[in-house]
Short mmCIF file of N, CA and C in Angstrom, two decimals:
data_model
loop_
_atom_site.label_atom_id
_atom_site.label_comp_id
_atom_site.label_asym_id
_atom_site.label_seq_id
_atom_site.Cartn_x
_atom_site.Cartn_y
_atom_site.Cartn_z
N ARG A 95 -19.84 -9.71 24.38
CA ARG A 95 -21.10 -9.15 23.96
C ARG A 95 -22.17 -9.53 24.96
N THR A 96 -22.98 -8.56 25.37
CA THR A 96 -24.06 -8.81 26.32
C THR A 96 -25.31 -8.07 25.87
N GLN A 97 -26.41 -8.33 26.55
CA GLN A 97 -27.65 -7.61 26.28
C GLN A 97 -27.43 -6.11 26.50
N PHE A 98 -26.67 -5.76 27.54
CA PHE A 98 -26.39 -4.35 27.83
C PHE A 98 -25.66 -3.68 26.68
N THR A 99 -24.60 -4.31 26.16
CA THR A 99 -23.84 -3.68 25.08
C THR A 99 -24.64 -3.66 23.79
N ASP A 100 -25.48 -4.69 23.56
CA ASP A 100 -26.34 -4.66 22.38
C ASP A 100 -27.29 -3.47 22.44
N GLN A 101 -27.85 -3.18 23.62
CA GLN A 101 -28.75 -2.04 23.77
C GLN A 101 -28.00 -0.71 23.63
N ALA A 102 -26.80 -0.65 24.16
CA ALA A 102 -26.04 0.60 24.16
C ALA A 102 -25.44 0.94 22.81
N PHE A 103 -24.96 -0.08 22.08
CA PHE A 103 -24.18 0.19 20.88
C PHE A 103 -24.74 -0.44 19.61
N GLY A 104 -25.78 -1.27 19.74
CA GLY A 104 -26.34 -1.97 18.60
C GLY A 104 -25.98 -3.44 18.67
N GLU A 105 -26.85 -4.26 18.13
CA GLU A 105 -26.64 -5.70 18.21
C GLU A 105 -25.37 -6.10 17.48
N ASN A 106 -24.58 -6.94 18.11
CA ASN A 106 -23.33 -7.48 17.57
C ASN A 106 -22.22 -6.45 17.36
N VAL A 107 -22.36 -5.26 17.93
CA VAL A 107 -21.29 -4.26 17.85
C VAL A 107 -20.37 -4.44 19.05
N ILE A 108 -19.12 -4.64 18.78
CA ILE A 108 -18.12 -4.77 19.85
C ILE A 108 -17.07 -3.68 19.62
N LEU A 109 -16.94 -2.80 20.61
CA LEU A 109 -15.97 -1.72 20.50
C LEU A 109 -14.55 -2.25 20.71
N ASN A 110 -13.62 -1.66 20.00
CA ASN A 110 -12.22 -1.98 20.24
C ASN A 110 -11.73 -1.24 21.46
N TRP A 111 -10.84 -1.86 22.21
CA TRP A 111 -10.24 -1.18 23.34
C TRP A 111 -9.43 0.01 22.84
N GLN A 112 -9.30 1.00 23.69
CA GLN A 112 -8.52 2.18 23.37
C GLN A 112 -7.04 1.83 23.21
N ASN A 113 -6.51 1.04 24.14
CA ASN A 113 -5.10 0.66 24.10
C ASN A 113 -4.96 -0.81 24.48
N VAL A 114 -4.48 -1.62 23.55
CA VAL A 114 -4.33 -3.05 23.77
C VAL A 114 -2.87 -3.47 23.78
N SER A 115 -1.98 -2.54 23.94
CA SER A 115 -0.56 -2.81 23.87
C SER A 115 -0.16 -3.97 24.79
N GLY A 116 0.32 -5.06 24.18
CA GLY A 116 0.77 -6.22 24.92
C GLY A 116 -0.30 -7.27 25.18
N TRP A 117 -1.57 -6.88 25.21
CA TRP A 117 -2.65 -7.82 25.52
C TRP A 117 -2.77 -8.85 24.40
N ALA A 118 -3.17 -10.06 24.77
CA ALA A 118 -3.39 -11.16 23.83
C ALA A 118 -2.12 -11.47 23.03
N THR A 119 -0.98 -11.34 23.70
CA THR A 119 0.30 -11.71 23.09
C THR A 119 0.99 -12.70 24.02
N ASN A 120 2.13 -13.16 23.62
CA ASN A 120 2.89 -14.10 24.44
C ASN A 120 3.78 -13.40 25.45
N THR A 121 3.67 -12.08 25.57
CA THR A 121 4.51 -11.36 26.52
C THR A 121 3.98 -11.54 27.94
N ASN A 122 4.84 -11.33 28.90
CA ASN A 122 4.47 -11.40 30.30
C ASN A 122 3.40 -10.36 30.59
N GLU A 123 2.35 -10.72 31.32
CA GLU A 123 1.26 -9.78 31.59
C GLU A 123 1.74 -8.53 32.33
N CYS A 124 2.86 -8.60 32.99
CA CYS A 124 3.39 -7.42 33.67
C CYS A 124 3.84 -6.34 32.69
N GLU A 125 3.94 -6.70 31.43
CA GLU A 125 4.34 -5.75 30.39
C GLU A 125 3.14 -5.19 29.62
N TRP A 126 1.94 -5.66 29.93
CA TRP A 126 0.76 -5.21 29.22
C TRP A 126 0.37 -3.80 29.66
N LYS A 127 -0.20 -3.04 28.75
CA LYS A 127 -0.66 -1.69 29.06
C LYS A 127 -1.71 -1.75 30.17
N GLY A 128 -1.50 -0.93 31.20
CA GLY A 128 -2.46 -0.84 32.29
C GLY A 128 -2.28 -1.86 33.40
N ILE A 129 -1.25 -2.70 33.29
CA ILE A 129 -0.98 -3.71 34.31
C ILE A 129 0.32 -3.35 35.02
N GLY A 130 0.32 -3.48 36.32
CA GLY A 130 1.54 -3.30 37.10
C GLY A 130 1.74 -4.52 37.98
N CYS A 131 2.98 -4.85 38.25
CA CYS A 131 3.30 -6.03 39.05
C CYS A 131 4.28 -5.67 40.15
N ASP A 132 4.23 -6.47 41.21
CA ASP A 132 5.16 -6.29 42.32
C ASP A 132 6.45 -7.06 42.05
N SER A 133 7.33 -7.12 43.01
CA SER A 133 8.64 -7.75 42.82
C SER A 133 8.56 -9.26 42.60
N THR A 134 7.41 -9.86 42.91
CA THR A 134 7.23 -11.30 42.69
C THR A 134 6.47 -11.57 41.38
N ASN A 135 6.27 -10.55 40.57
CA ASN A 135 5.52 -10.62 39.32
C ASN A 135 4.04 -10.94 39.52
N SER A 136 3.52 -10.62 40.68
CA SER A 136 2.07 -10.72 40.92
C SER A 136 1.43 -9.40 40.51
N VAL A 137 0.30 -9.48 39.84
CA VAL A 137 -0.39 -8.27 39.38
C VAL A 137 -0.92 -7.52 40.60
N ASN A 138 -0.46 -6.28 40.76
CA ASN A 138 -0.94 -5.46 41.88
C ASN A 138 -1.62 -4.18 41.40
N LEU A 139 -1.64 -3.94 40.10
CA LEU A 139 -2.27 -2.73 39.57
C LEU A 139 -3.00 -3.05 38.27
N LEU A 140 -4.26 -2.67 38.21
CA LEU A 140 -5.04 -2.70 36.97
C LEU A 140 -5.54 -1.28 36.75
N ASP A 141 -4.97 -0.58 35.79
CA ASP A 141 -5.38 0.78 35.47
C ASP A 141 -5.84 0.81 34.02
N LEU A 142 -7.12 0.55 33.84
CA LEU A 142 -7.71 0.51 32.50
C LEU A 142 -8.70 1.65 32.31
N PHE A 143 -8.42 2.78 32.96
CA PHE A 143 -9.28 3.96 32.88
C PHE A 143 -9.47 4.36 31.42
N SER A 144 -10.72 4.62 31.06
CA SER A 144 -11.08 5.13 29.74
C SER A 144 -10.47 4.30 28.61
N ASN A 145 -10.65 3.00 28.68
CA ASN A 145 -10.07 2.11 27.67
C ASN A 145 -11.13 1.45 26.81
N ARG A 146 -12.38 1.92 26.91
CA ARG A 146 -13.50 1.43 26.11
C ARG A 146 -13.81 -0.04 26.40
N LEU A 147 -13.70 -0.43 27.67
CA LEU A 147 -14.07 -1.79 28.06
C LEU A 147 -15.58 -1.94 27.99
N THR A 148 -16.06 -3.06 27.51
CA THR A 148 -17.50 -3.33 27.43
C THR A 148 -17.78 -4.70 28.03
N GLY A 149 -19.06 -5.01 28.15
CA GLY A 149 -19.46 -6.32 28.64
C GLY A 149 -19.73 -6.30 30.12
N GLU A 150 -19.85 -7.49 30.68
CA GLU A 150 -20.16 -7.63 32.10
C GLU A 150 -18.87 -7.73 32.90
N PHE A 151 -18.90 -7.16 34.09
CA PHE A 151 -17.74 -7.16 34.97
C PHE A 151 -17.32 -8.60 35.28
N PRO A 152 -16.03 -8.92 35.13
CA PRO A 152 -15.58 -10.31 35.31
C PRO A 152 -15.35 -10.68 36.78
N PRO A 153 -16.07 -11.66 37.30
CA PRO A 153 -15.87 -12.08 38.68
C PRO A 153 -14.49 -12.72 38.91
N GLU A 154 -13.81 -13.08 37.83
CA GLU A 154 -12.47 -13.67 37.95
C GLU A 154 -11.47 -12.72 38.58
N LEU A 155 -11.85 -11.46 38.76
CA LEU A 155 -10.96 -10.51 39.42
C LEU A 155 -10.58 -11.00 40.82
N THR A 156 -11.41 -11.85 41.41
CA THR A 156 -11.10 -12.40 42.73
C THR A 156 -9.80 -13.20 42.72
N LEU A 157 -9.36 -13.66 41.55
CA LEU A 157 -8.10 -14.39 41.46
C LEU A 157 -6.91 -13.50 41.81
N LEU A 158 -7.12 -12.19 41.83
CA LEU A 158 -6.06 -11.24 42.18
C LEU A 158 -6.19 -10.75 43.62
N SER A 159 -7.01 -11.39 44.42
CA SER A 159 -7.29 -10.89 45.77
C SER A 159 -6.07 -10.89 46.69
N ARG A 160 -5.06 -11.65 46.37
CA ARG A 160 -3.85 -11.69 47.22
C ARG A 160 -2.78 -10.70 46.77
N SER A 161 -3.06 -9.92 45.71
CA SER A 161 -2.03 -9.02 45.24
C SER A 161 -2.53 -7.65 44.78
N LEU A 162 -3.79 -7.54 44.36
CA LEU A 162 -4.28 -6.30 43.74
C LEU A 162 -4.40 -5.17 44.76
N VAL A 163 -3.73 -4.05 44.46
CA VAL A 163 -3.71 -2.89 45.35
C VAL A 163 -4.44 -1.71 44.70
N VAL A 164 -4.29 -1.55 43.39
CA VAL A 164 -4.92 -0.44 42.66
C VAL A 164 -5.80 -1.03 41.56
N PHE A 165 -7.07 -0.58 41.54
CA PHE A 165 -8.01 -1.02 40.52
C PHE A 165 -8.77 0.19 40.02
N ASP A 166 -8.49 0.60 38.78
CA ASP A 166 -9.15 1.77 38.18
C ASP A 166 -9.70 1.38 36.82
N VAL A 167 -11.03 1.30 36.74
CA VAL A 167 -11.70 1.01 35.48
C VAL A 167 -12.75 2.08 35.18
N GLY A 168 -12.52 3.27 35.69
CA GLY A 168 -13.45 4.36 35.46
C GLY A 168 -13.57 4.72 33.99
N LEU A 169 -14.69 5.36 33.65
CA LEU A 169 -14.99 5.83 32.30
C LEU A 169 -14.89 4.71 31.26
N ASN A 170 -15.59 3.63 31.53
CA ASN A 170 -15.69 2.51 30.60
C ASN A 170 -17.16 2.14 30.45
N PHE A 171 -17.46 1.23 29.53
CA PHE A 171 -18.84 0.93 29.18
C PHE A 171 -19.34 -0.40 29.75
N PHE A 172 -18.55 -1.07 30.56
CA PHE A 172 -19.01 -2.35 31.09
C PHE A 172 -20.01 -2.14 32.22
N PHE A 173 -20.62 -3.22 32.65
CA PHE A 173 -21.62 -3.11 33.70
C PHE A 173 -21.53 -4.28 34.66
N ALA A 174 -22.12 -4.09 35.80
CA ALA A 174 -22.28 -5.16 36.79
C ALA A 174 -23.52 -4.82 37.60
N GLU A 175 -24.17 -5.83 38.09
CA GLU A 175 -25.38 -5.60 38.87
C GLU A 175 -25.43 -6.53 40.07
N GLY A 176 -25.64 -5.92 41.24
CA GLY A 176 -25.98 -6.68 42.43
C GLY A 176 -24.86 -7.41 43.13
N ASN A 177 -25.25 -8.50 43.77
CA ASN A 177 -24.40 -9.19 44.74
C ASN A 177 -23.11 -9.75 44.18
N ASN A 178 -23.09 -10.24 42.95
CA ASN A 178 -21.85 -10.82 42.41
C ASN A 178 -20.73 -9.80 42.42
N PHE A 179 -21.00 -8.62 41.91
CA PHE A 179 -19.99 -7.57 41.88
C PHE A 179 -19.61 -7.15 43.30
N ASN A 180 -20.58 -7.02 44.17
CA ASN A 180 -20.31 -6.60 45.54
C ASN A 180 -19.42 -7.62 46.26
N THR A 181 -19.68 -8.90 46.05
CA THR A 181 -18.87 -9.95 46.66
C THR A 181 -17.44 -9.89 46.16
N VAL A 182 -17.27 -9.66 44.86
CA VAL A 182 -15.93 -9.53 44.29
C VAL A 182 -15.21 -8.36 44.95
N LEU A 183 -15.86 -7.22 45.04
CA LEU A 183 -15.22 -6.06 45.67
C LEU A 183 -14.79 -6.36 47.10
N GLY A 184 -15.64 -6.99 47.86
CA GLY A 184 -15.33 -7.30 49.25
C GLY A 184 -14.16 -8.25 49.42
N SER A 185 -13.87 -9.03 48.39
CA SER A 185 -12.76 -10.00 48.48
C SER A 185 -11.40 -9.37 48.18
N LEU A 186 -11.39 -8.16 47.68
CA LEU A 186 -10.13 -7.52 47.28
C LEU A 186 -9.56 -6.73 48.45
N SER A 187 -9.22 -7.43 49.50
CA SER A 187 -8.89 -6.81 50.78
C SER A 187 -7.61 -5.97 50.80
N LEU A 188 -6.76 -6.11 49.80
CA LEU A 188 -5.53 -5.33 49.78
C LEU A 188 -5.68 -3.98 49.06
N LEU A 189 -6.83 -3.74 48.47
CA LEU A 189 -7.02 -2.51 47.69
C LEU A 189 -6.77 -1.27 48.53
N THR A 190 -5.99 -0.35 47.96
CA THR A 190 -5.83 0.98 48.53
C THR A 190 -6.52 2.01 47.65
N ASP A 191 -6.70 1.70 46.38
CA ASP A 191 -7.23 2.64 45.41
C ASP A 191 -8.26 1.92 44.56
N LEU A 192 -9.54 2.30 44.68
CA LEU A 192 -10.64 1.66 43.96
C LEU A 192 -11.44 2.73 43.24
N ARG A 193 -11.43 2.66 41.91
CA ARG A 193 -12.13 3.66 41.09
C ARG A 193 -12.90 2.97 39.97
N PHE A 194 -14.20 3.19 39.96
CA PHE A 194 -15.03 2.71 38.86
C PHE A 194 -16.08 3.77 38.53
N ASP A 195 -15.66 5.02 38.58
CA ASP A 195 -16.54 6.15 38.28
C ASP A 195 -16.92 6.14 36.80
N ARG A 196 -18.11 6.66 36.53
CA ARG A 196 -18.64 6.79 35.17
C ARG A 196 -18.69 5.45 34.44
N THR A 197 -19.19 4.44 35.17
CA THR A 197 -19.45 3.12 34.59
C THR A 197 -20.92 2.79 34.86
N ASN A 198 -21.29 1.61 34.57
CA ASN A 198 -22.67 1.17 34.77
C ASN A 198 -22.73 0.08 35.83
N MET A 199 -22.28 0.41 37.01
CA MET A 199 -22.34 -0.51 38.14
C MET A 199 -23.69 -0.28 38.82
N ILE A 200 -24.58 -1.20 38.69
CA ILE A 200 -25.95 -1.03 39.19
C ILE A 200 -26.06 -1.60 40.60
N ASN A 201 -26.52 -0.78 41.51
CA ASN A 201 -26.78 -1.26 42.87
C ASN A 201 -27.94 -0.45 43.43
N ASN A 202 -28.99 -1.13 43.82
CA ASN A 202 -30.19 -0.45 44.32
C ASN A 202 -30.17 -0.27 45.83
N GLU A 203 -29.08 -0.61 46.47
CA GLU A 203 -28.98 -0.51 47.92
C GLU A 203 -27.83 0.40 48.34
N GLY A 204 -27.63 1.47 47.60
CA GLY A 204 -26.56 2.41 47.92
C GLY A 204 -25.19 1.84 47.62
N ILE A 205 -24.19 2.32 48.31
CA ILE A 205 -22.83 1.80 48.16
C ILE A 205 -22.78 0.44 48.84
N PRO A 206 -22.22 -0.56 48.18
CA PRO A 206 -22.20 -1.90 48.77
C PRO A 206 -21.53 -1.92 50.14
N THR A 207 -22.13 -2.61 51.08
CA THR A 207 -21.54 -2.70 52.41
C THR A 207 -20.20 -3.44 52.39
N GLU A 208 -19.95 -4.20 51.33
CA GLU A 208 -18.67 -4.90 51.19
C GLU A 208 -17.49 -3.94 51.13
N ILE A 209 -17.75 -2.68 50.78
CA ILE A 209 -16.68 -1.67 50.79
C ILE A 209 -16.12 -1.54 52.21
N GLY A 210 -16.94 -1.76 53.20
CA GLY A 210 -16.50 -1.70 54.60
C GLY A 210 -15.49 -2.77 54.96
N LEU A 211 -15.33 -3.79 54.11
CA LEU A 211 -14.34 -4.84 54.35
C LEU A 211 -12.94 -4.44 53.89
N LEU A 212 -12.85 -3.37 53.15
CA LEU A 212 -11.57 -2.95 52.55
C LEU A 212 -10.82 -2.05 53.53
N LYS A 213 -10.10 -2.64 54.44
CA LYS A 213 -9.46 -1.91 55.54
C LYS A 213 -8.25 -1.09 55.11
N ASN A 214 -7.69 -1.38 53.93
CA ASN A 214 -6.53 -0.62 53.43
C ASN A 214 -6.92 0.50 52.49
N LEU A 215 -8.22 0.66 52.23
CA LEU A 215 -8.69 1.62 51.24
C LEU A 215 -8.28 3.05 51.60
N GLU A 216 -7.72 3.75 50.62
CA GLU A 216 -7.35 5.15 50.76
C GLU A 216 -8.17 6.04 49.82
N ILE A 217 -8.41 5.54 48.60
CA ILE A 217 -9.11 6.32 47.57
C ILE A 217 -10.27 5.49 47.05
N PHE A 218 -11.46 6.11 47.01
CA PHE A 218 -12.66 5.43 46.50
C PHE A 218 -13.43 6.40 45.64
N ASN A 219 -13.73 6.00 44.39
CA ASN A 219 -14.49 6.84 43.48
C ASN A 219 -15.51 5.98 42.75
N CYS A 220 -16.79 6.21 43.08
CA CYS A 220 -17.89 5.55 42.37
C CYS A 220 -18.85 6.61 41.82
N ALA A 221 -18.33 7.80 41.54
CA ALA A 221 -19.16 8.89 41.03
C ALA A 221 -19.78 8.50 39.68
N SER A 222 -21.01 8.91 39.48
CA SER A 222 -21.71 8.72 38.20
C SER A 222 -21.81 7.26 37.78
N THR A 223 -22.05 6.39 38.75
CA THR A 223 -22.40 5.01 38.41
C THR A 223 -23.93 4.95 38.50
N LEU A 224 -24.47 3.82 38.57
CA LEU A 224 -25.93 3.70 38.68
C LEU A 224 -26.32 3.25 40.07
N TYR A 225 -25.65 3.81 41.07
CA TYR A 225 -25.98 3.50 42.46
C TYR A 225 -27.17 4.33 42.89
N ARG A 226 -28.08 3.69 43.59
CA ARG A 226 -29.25 4.40 44.11
C ARG A 226 -29.70 3.71 45.39
N GLY A 227 -30.55 4.39 46.10
CA GLY A 227 -31.04 3.85 47.36
C GLY A 227 -30.36 4.52 48.54
N ALA A 228 -30.60 3.97 49.71
CA ALA A 228 -30.07 4.55 50.95
C ALA A 228 -28.62 4.15 51.15
N LEU A 229 -27.84 5.06 51.71
CA LEU A 229 -26.47 4.76 52.09
C LEU A 229 -26.47 4.04 53.42
N ASN A 230 -25.76 2.93 53.49
CA ASN A 230 -25.71 2.10 54.69
C ASN A 230 -24.42 2.38 55.45
N ALA A 231 -24.53 2.63 56.72
CA ALA A 231 -23.36 2.94 57.55
C ALA A 231 -22.33 1.82 57.52
N ALA A 232 -22.74 0.58 57.27
CA ALA A 232 -21.81 -0.55 57.25
C ALA A 232 -20.77 -0.46 56.14
N ALA A 233 -21.02 0.38 55.15
CA ALA A 233 -20.04 0.57 54.07
C ALA A 233 -18.86 1.43 54.51
N PHE A 234 -18.99 2.10 55.64
CA PHE A 234 -17.97 3.05 56.09
C PHE A 234 -17.60 2.72 57.54
N GLN A 235 -16.51 2.00 57.72
CA GLN A 235 -16.12 1.49 59.03
C GLN A 235 -15.03 2.35 59.67
N PRO A 236 -15.11 2.61 60.96
CA PRO A 236 -14.12 3.46 61.62
C PRO A 236 -12.71 2.88 61.61
N ASP A 237 -12.58 1.56 61.39
CA ASP A 237 -11.23 0.99 61.30
C ASP A 237 -10.64 1.10 59.90
N GLN A 238 -11.33 1.81 59.02
CA GLN A 238 -10.76 2.14 57.71
C GLN A 238 -9.96 3.44 57.88
N THR A 239 -8.90 3.36 58.61
CA THR A 239 -8.16 4.55 59.06
C THR A 239 -7.32 5.21 57.97
N ARG A 240 -7.16 4.56 56.84
CA ARG A 240 -6.34 5.13 55.75
C ARG A 240 -7.16 5.88 54.71
N TRP A 241 -8.47 5.81 54.79
CA TRP A 241 -9.35 6.37 53.77
C TRP A 241 -9.23 7.87 53.76
N THR A 242 -8.64 8.42 52.68
CA THR A 242 -8.40 9.86 52.59
C THR A 242 -9.25 10.58 51.55
N TYR A 243 -9.78 9.86 50.57
CA TYR A 243 -10.50 10.50 49.45
C TYR A 243 -11.72 9.66 49.10
N MET A 244 -12.88 10.34 48.98
CA MET A 244 -14.11 9.66 48.60
C MET A 244 -14.88 10.53 47.63
N GLU A 245 -15.26 9.95 46.51
CA GLU A 245 -16.09 10.65 45.53
C GLU A 245 -17.27 9.75 45.19
N ILE A 246 -18.46 10.16 45.67
CA ILE A 246 -19.67 9.34 45.48
C ILE A 246 -20.78 10.15 44.82
N GLU A 247 -20.45 11.30 44.27
CA GLU A 247 -21.45 12.21 43.72
C GLU A 247 -22.08 11.68 42.43
N SER A 248 -23.15 12.33 42.03
CA SER A 248 -23.88 12.04 40.79
C SER A 248 -24.42 10.62 40.74
N ASN A 249 -24.91 10.15 41.87
CA ASN A 249 -25.66 8.91 41.97
C ASN A 249 -27.05 9.28 42.48
N ALA A 250 -27.91 8.32 42.65
CA ALA A 250 -29.28 8.59 43.08
C ALA A 250 -29.53 8.05 44.49
N PHE A 251 -28.74 8.50 45.44
CA PHE A 251 -28.93 8.10 46.82
C PHE A 251 -30.14 8.84 47.38
N ASN A 252 -30.93 8.15 48.20
CA ASN A 252 -32.13 8.77 48.74
C ASN A 252 -32.08 8.86 50.27
N SER A 253 -30.90 9.09 50.78
CA SER A 253 -30.74 9.23 52.23
C SER A 253 -29.68 10.29 52.50
N SER A 254 -29.59 10.66 53.73
CA SER A 254 -28.50 11.55 54.12
C SER A 254 -27.23 10.72 54.28
N LEU A 255 -26.11 11.40 54.42
CA LEU A 255 -24.85 10.69 54.64
C LEU A 255 -24.86 10.05 56.02
N PRO A 256 -24.46 8.80 56.12
CA PRO A 256 -24.40 8.17 57.45
C PRO A 256 -23.35 8.86 58.32
N SER A 257 -23.61 8.94 59.60
CA SER A 257 -22.65 9.57 60.50
C SER A 257 -21.32 8.82 60.53
N SER A 258 -21.32 7.54 60.14
CA SER A 258 -20.08 6.76 60.13
C SER A 258 -19.05 7.34 59.17
N ILE A 259 -19.50 8.08 58.15
CA ILE A 259 -18.53 8.72 57.25
C ILE A 259 -17.72 9.75 58.03
N GLY A 260 -18.35 10.43 58.94
CA GLY A 260 -17.65 11.41 59.77
C GLY A 260 -16.64 10.78 60.73
N ASN A 261 -16.74 9.46 60.93
CA ASN A 261 -15.82 8.76 61.82
C ASN A 261 -14.60 8.20 61.10
N LEU A 262 -14.50 8.44 59.80
CA LEU A 262 -13.31 8.01 59.06
C LEU A 262 -12.22 9.05 59.33
N PRO A 263 -11.22 8.70 60.12
CA PRO A 263 -10.31 9.69 60.67
C PRO A 263 -9.46 10.46 59.67
N ALA A 264 -9.16 9.90 58.52
CA ALA A 264 -8.27 10.57 57.58
C ALA A 264 -9.00 11.15 56.37
N LEU A 265 -10.32 10.96 56.30
CA LEU A 265 -11.06 11.36 55.11
C LEU A 265 -11.08 12.85 54.88
N GLU A 266 -10.60 13.24 53.70
CA GLU A 266 -10.60 14.64 53.31
C GLU A 266 -10.01 14.69 51.91
N PRO A 267 -10.69 14.97 50.87
CA PRO A 267 -12.04 15.51 50.79
C PRO A 267 -13.09 14.42 50.55
N LEU A 268 -14.35 14.86 50.62
CA LEU A 268 -15.52 14.05 50.32
C LEU A 268 -16.35 14.79 49.29
N PHE A 269 -16.61 14.15 48.15
CA PHE A 269 -17.46 14.72 47.11
C PHE A 269 -18.75 13.91 47.09
N ALA A 270 -19.86 14.54 47.48
CA ALA A 270 -21.12 13.79 47.61
C ALA A 270 -22.33 14.58 47.19
N ARG A 271 -22.22 15.46 46.26
CA ARG A 271 -23.41 16.26 45.88
C ARG A 271 -24.39 15.45 45.11
#
């Protein structure tokens, strides 16, 4: 429970997750709904899309920085604001698929430049978050050679697209209206 969820849903209202299969049980986390693991049983996939998650984004996600490849928490009710979330994102260097569209990720400086640290990134979707401000070229690095899909539309950016986006060699398509 946070101030954000109290404002959004009423004081002391906590929504139930859409699917909690396996969570908060004695089963191996690799068997939980929305979790995937590699051959060493390290968590490499978190797919909690549209699962009615609420509260503040957990910085403990950095504990998965040596294994997490896919992170999809789009269409949920949680929020994050500023540098803490950006630092967490930048630490997830193995990510190939990052999606947090239609959430309440607040950033007043455009897309976090920490995204430029994700050299394995292929898919990025931050559409309809609460991003605003100018887009910084440092978020889009030419050595991100695997980046094939970007969806950044329905935010409040107040600049043109940086030319560095055009230097992403594999990018196609780009949704940025």
